[in-house]
């Protein structure tokens, strides 16, 4: 089956530092990758959609200068949380699919738990 | 606006049957997904319905009525490991997934 990995699985950082999270599709080429954020006891919130080789599309209310997304290859997307603050502490989950339109199942990574002190 | 409604929490007994309902109002419809999410983990895919009717997959079944904007996930022969959150998500006309808040299912012995 399709496997998506994330690294790191958890990270603790000081306020003001930047954190990079990697999302990799291990056995398939992901044309589209999605980044979600999930706060405790809440549903998944889509942050942005990224297609390989083009700029990410951010959801309303998500600061693109704070959450930098790079989708440089068909198997790797990165999310960088710049100048992280305690309110950015959350569970960040990526997913990957093989298409940009029509039904394509999203395969989820295991998530990255970010804690900003 | 777009809206997905499902109960916040449900409790059931091991070995029993439970039905988790989901109602939706979205701009367009390209299918409805059910995902299972254990605490601290990412969601895992359970089912996909795009046509009306019941899809059965082992102990889990999912039903869809597009005219009513309604779906349910049916879990049979409940096991303790089924304790998790169950997320309903609808793919809208732009092929974006709209997520419900999830239903926390608690299984008691």
Tab-separated table of C-alpha atoms in Angstrom:
chain	number	residue	atom	x	y	z
A	1	UNK	CA	0.000	0.000	0.000
A	2	UNK	CA	0.881	3.650	-0.261
A	3	UNK	CA	3.087	4.813	2.597
A	4	UNK	CA	3.707	8.373	3.688
A	5	UNK	CA	6.318	9.224	6.286
A	6	UNK	CA	6.870	12.353	8.322
A	7	UNK	CA	9.940	13.544	10.125
A	8	UNK	CA	10.299	14.338	12.915
A	9	UNK	CA	7.449	12.599	14.717
A	10	UNK	CA	7.700	15.111	17.512
A	11	UNK	CA	9.680	18.258	18.197
A	12	UNK	CA	10.044	20.693	21.072
A	13	UNK	CA	11.488	24.099	20.315
A	14	UNK	CA	11.925	27.500	21.869
A	15	UNK	CA	9.725	30.408	20.934
A	16	UNK	CA	11.154	32.353	17.994
A	17	UNK	CA	12.928	29.447	16.345
A	18	UNK	CA	12.000	27.821	13.045
A	19	UNK	CA	11.033	24.188	12.629
A	20	UNK	CA	11.041	22.148	9.425
A	21	UNK	CA	8.789	19.128	8.973
A	22	UNK	CA	9.330	16.705	6.099
A	23	UNK	CA	6.669	14.645	4.372
A	24	UNK	CA	7.696	11.849	2.031
A	25	UNK	CA	5.748	9.455	-0.139
A	26	UNK	CA	7.812	6.281	0.061
A	27	UNK	CA	6.407	4.044	-2.663
A	28	UNK	CA	4.506	6.327	-4.996
A	29	UNK	CA	4.806	9.695	-6.695
A	30	UNK	CA	2.666	12.317	-5.023
A	31	UNK	CA	1.528	14.996	-7.425
A	32	UNK	CA	-0.339	16.713	-4.627
A	33	UNK	CA	0.438	16.984	-0.955
A	34	UNK	CA	-1.753	18.459	1.730
A	35	UNK	CA	-0.778	19.946	5.081
A	36	UNK	CA	-3.213	19.816	7.977
A	37	UNK	CA	-3.149	21.077	11.533
A	38	UNK	CA	-5.154	19.521	14.320
A	39	UNK	CA	-5.647	21.011	17.770
A	40	UNK	CA	-6.724	18.751	20.642
A	41	UNK	CA	-10.279	17.435	20.329
A	42	UNK	CA	-10.777	19.278	17.063
A	43	UNK	CA	-11.026	18.143	13.482
A	44	UNK	CA	-8.361	18.372	10.834
A	45	UNK	CA	-7.880	21.857	9.430
A	46	UNK	CA	-6.425	22.090	5.946
A	47	UNK	CA	-3.613	24.609	5.888
A	48	UNK	CA	-2.416	24.371	2.307
A	49	UNK	CA	-2.316	22.275	-0.827
A	50	UNK	CA	0.913	21.905	-2.729
A	51	UNK	CA	1.542	20.574	-6.208
A	52	UNK	CA	5.000	19.508	-7.254
A	53	UNK	CA	6.939	22.329	-8.853
A	54	UNK	CA	4.456	25.094	-8.142
A	55	UNK	CA	3.586	27.409	-5.282
A	56	UNK	CA	1.349	26.128	-2.532
A	57	UNK	CA	-2.266	27.238	-2.254
A	58	UNK	CA	-3.006	28.388	1.271
A	59	UNK	CA	-6.361	28.292	2.991
A	60	UNK	CA	-7.923	31.490	4.219
A	61	UNK	CA	-6.408	32.627	7.478
A	62	UNK	CA	-3.148	30.695	7.077
A	63	UNK	CA	-0.113	32.966	6.849
A	64	UNK	CA	2.006	31.888	3.921
A	65	UNK	CA	5.043	33.782	5.206
A	66	UNK	CA	4.858	31.970	8.512
A	67	UNK	CA	4.170	28.493	7.167
A	68	UNK	CA	6.552	27.978	4.267
A	69	UNK	CA	5.774	25.019	2.052
A	70	UNK	CA	8.111	23.577	-0.535
A	71	UNK	CA	7.185	20.694	-2.824
A	72	UNK	CA	10.414	20.285	-4.735
A	73	UNK	CA	9.949	16.708	-5.910
A	74	UNK	CA	7.225	14.140	-6.443
A	75	UNK	CA	8.140	12.416	-3.191
A	76	UNK	CA	8.970	15.245	-0.801
A	77	UNK	CA	7.203	18.258	0.641
A	78	UNK	CA	8.403	20.341	3.563
A	79	UNK	CA	6.574	22.639	5.946
A	80	UNK	CA	8.650	25.202	7.815
A	81	UNK	CA	7.077	26.960	10.768
A	82	UNK	CA	9.022	30.212	10.988
A	83	UNK	CA	9.446	32.104	14.244
A	84	UNK	CA	7.304	29.589	16.085
A	85	UNK	CA	5.231	30.687	19.067
A	86	UNK	CA	3.387	28.670	21.720
A	87	UNK	CA	0.093	29.096	19.854
A	88	UNK	CA	1.651	27.182	16.940
A	89	UNK	CA	1.882	24.094	19.139
A	90	UNK	CA	-0.252	21.503	17.402
A	91	UNK	CA	-0.346	18.182	15.581
A	92	UNK	CA	0.730	18.688	11.976
A	93	UNK	CA	-0.284	16.009	9.490
A	94	UNK	CA	0.555	15.716	5.821
A	95	UNK	CA	-1.198	13.639	3.227
A	96	UNK	CA	-0.375	12.795	-0.352
A	97	UNK	CA	-2.357	11.842	-3.407
A	98	UNK	CA	-1.516	10.968	-6.958
A	99	UNK	CA	-3.793	13.484	-8.682
A	100	UNK	CA	-4.967	17.053	-8.575
A	101	UNK	CA	-8.548	16.417	-9.649
A	102	UNK	CA	-11.121	13.657	-9.435
A	103	UNK	CA	-11.168	11.192	-6.633
A	104	UNK	CA	-7.753	10.260	-5.454
A	105	UNK	CA	-7.452	8.826	-2.002
A	106	UNK	CA	-5.312	10.818	0.378
A	107	UNK	CA	-2.702	8.800	2.206
A	108	UNK	CA	-1.801	10.285	5.543
A	109	UNK	CA	1.551	10.526	7.240
A	110	UNK	CA	1.823	9.647	10.932
A	111	UNK	CA	1.874	13.289	11.993
A	112	UNK	CA	4.328	15.559	13.789
A	113	UNK	CA	3.595	16.881	17.238
A	114	UNK	CA	5.073	20.352	17.675
A	115	UNK	CA	5.450	21.909	21.103
A	116	UNK	CA	6.725	25.469	21.294
A	117	UNK	CA	7.931	26.556	24.716
B	1	UNK	CA	-21.455	27.682	3.853
B	2	UNK	CA	-20.227	24.131	4.003
B	3	UNK	CA	-21.045	22.043	7.024
B	4	UNK	CA	-20.495	18.514	8.277
B	5	UNK	CA	-22.324	17.398	11.415
B	6	UNK	CA	-21.640	14.296	13.475
B	7	UNK	CA	-22.130	13.551	17.177
B	8	UNK	CA	-19.300	14.568	19.438
B	9	UNK	CA	-19.140	11.394	21.467
B	10	UNK	CA	-20.792	7.978	21.643
B	11	UNK	CA	-20.476	5.060	24.042
B	12	UNK	CA	-21.075	1.413	23.212
B	13	UNK	CA	-20.451	-2.012	24.707
B	14	UNK	CA	-17.897	-4.544	23.504
B	15	UNK	CA	-19.516	-7.018	21.124
B	16	UNK	CA	-22.431	-4.719	20.311
B	17	UNK	CA	-23.275	-2.667	17.214
B	18	UNK	CA	-22.999	1.122	16.897
B	19	UNK	CA	-24.081	3.516	14.160
B	20	UNK	CA	-22.335	6.868	13.737
B	21	UNK	CA	-24.312	9.382	11.704
B	22	UNK	CA	-23.041	12.187	9.514
B	23	UNK	CA	-25.060	14.881	7.769
B	24	UNK	CA	-23.561	17.311	5.313
B	25	UNK	CA	-24.217	20.448	3.338
B	26	UNK	CA	-21.518	21.151	0.772
B	27	UNK	CA	-21.040	22.948	-2.503
B	28	UNK	CA	-21.109	19.940	-4.753
B	29	UNK	CA	-20.437	16.340	-3.913
B	30	UNK	CA	-17.718	14.023	-5.121
B	31	UNK	CA	-17.876	11.359	-2.476
B	32	UNK	CA	-17.911	10.837	1.276
B	33	UNK	CA	-15.107	9.317	3.303
B	34	UNK	CA	-14.916	7.787	6.743
B	35	UNK	CA	-11.603	7.761	8.581
B	36	UNK	CA	-10.592	6.264	11.916
B	37	UNK	CA	-8.201	8.212	14.111
B	38	UNK	CA	-6.680	6.863	17.312
B	39	UNK	CA	-5.475	9.426	19.834
B	40	UNK	CA	-2.171	10.960	18.808
B	41	UNK	CA	-2.152	9.265	15.431
B	42	UNK	CA	-3.016	10.273	11.884
B	43	UNK	CA	-6.331	9.228	10.315
B	44	UNK	CA	-6.595	5.920	8.507
B	45	UNK	CA	-8.983	5.340	5.627
B	46	UNK	CA	-12.071	3.215	6.290
B	47	UNK	CA	-14.496	3.735	3.435
B	48	UNK	CA	-15.538	5.794	0.436
B	49	UNK	CA	-19.121	6.200	-0.850
B	50	UNK	CA	-20.098	8.116	-3.956
B	51	UNK	CA	-23.300	6.280	-4.911
B	52	UNK	CA	-26.355	5.744	-2.723
B	53	UNK	CA	-26.465	2.560	-0.763
B	54	UNK	CA	-24.564	0.392	1.646
B	55	UNK	CA	-20.923	-0.595	1.272
B	56	UNK	CA	-19.861	-3.472	3.503
B	57	UNK	CA	-16.277	-4.166	4.448
B	58	UNK	CA	-15.868	-6.758	7.156
B	59	UNK	CA	-17.153	-5.497	10.494
B	60	UNK	CA	-17.557	-1.975	9.111
B	61	UNK	CA	-20.265	-0.776	6.731
B	62	UNK	CA	-20.958	2.690	5.363
B	63	UNK	CA	-24.227	3.998	3.973
B	64	UNK	CA	-24.933	7.032	1.820
B	65	UNK	CA	-28.080	8.912	0.801
B	66	UNK	CA	-27.147	11.839	-1.425
B	67	UNK	CA	-30.698	13.194	-1.575
B	68	UNK	CA	-30.766	13.460	2.210
B	69	UNK	CA	-27.160	14.589	2.617
B	70	UNK	CA	-26.718	11.741	5.061
B	71	UNK	CA	-24.298	8.931	5.767
B	72	UNK	CA	-23.658	6.518	8.578
B	73	UNK	CA	-20.833	4.240	9.609
B	74	UNK	CA	-21.945	0.962	11.154
B	75	UNK	CA	-19.530	-0.961	13.356
B	76	UNK	CA	-20.451	-4.525	14.300
B	77	UNK	CA	-19.013	-6.900	16.902
B	78	UNK	CA	-17.289	-4.025	18.616
B	79	UNK	CA	-13.825	-4.597	20.001
B	80	UNK	CA	-11.919	-2.518	22.529
B	81	UNK	CA	-9.473	-1.490	19.803
B	82	UNK	CA	-12.355	0.245	17.992
B	83	UNK	CA	-12.194	2.992	20.611
B	84	UNK	CA	-11.151	5.966	18.474
B	85	UNK	CA	-12.468	9.057	16.766
B	86	UNK	CA	-14.335	8.545	13.518
B	87	UNK	CA	-14.110	11.363	11.014
B	88	UNK	CA	-16.617	11.997	8.248
B	89	UNK	CA	-15.279	13.976	5.267
B	90	UNK	CA	-16.985	15.095	2.061
B	91	UNK	CA	-15.201	15.904	-1.188
B	92	UNK	CA	-16.800	19.029	-2.648
B	93	UNK	CA	-17.075	20.252	-6.229
B	94	UNK	CA	-13.457	21.476	-6.121
B	95	UNK	CA	-12.314	18.023	-4.970
B	96	UNK	CA	-11.420	19.450	-1.577
B	97	UNK	CA	-12.103	17.413	1.534
B	98	UNK	CA	-14.414	19.084	4.044
B	99	UNK	CA	-13.925	17.472	7.441
B	100	UNK	CA	-16.364	16.893	10.257
B	101	UNK	CA	-15.189	17.406	13.833
B	102	UNK	CA	-15.166	13.683	14.475
B	103	UNK	CA	-17.090	11.367	16.782
B	104	UNK	CA	-15.218	9.969	19.753
B	105	UNK	CA	-16.332	6.390	20.252
B	106	UNK	CA	-15.823	4.885	23.705
B	107	UNK	CA	-16.100	1.106	24.009
B	108	UNK	CA	-16.858	-0.341	27.439
B	109	UNK	CA	-16.291	-3.966	28.451
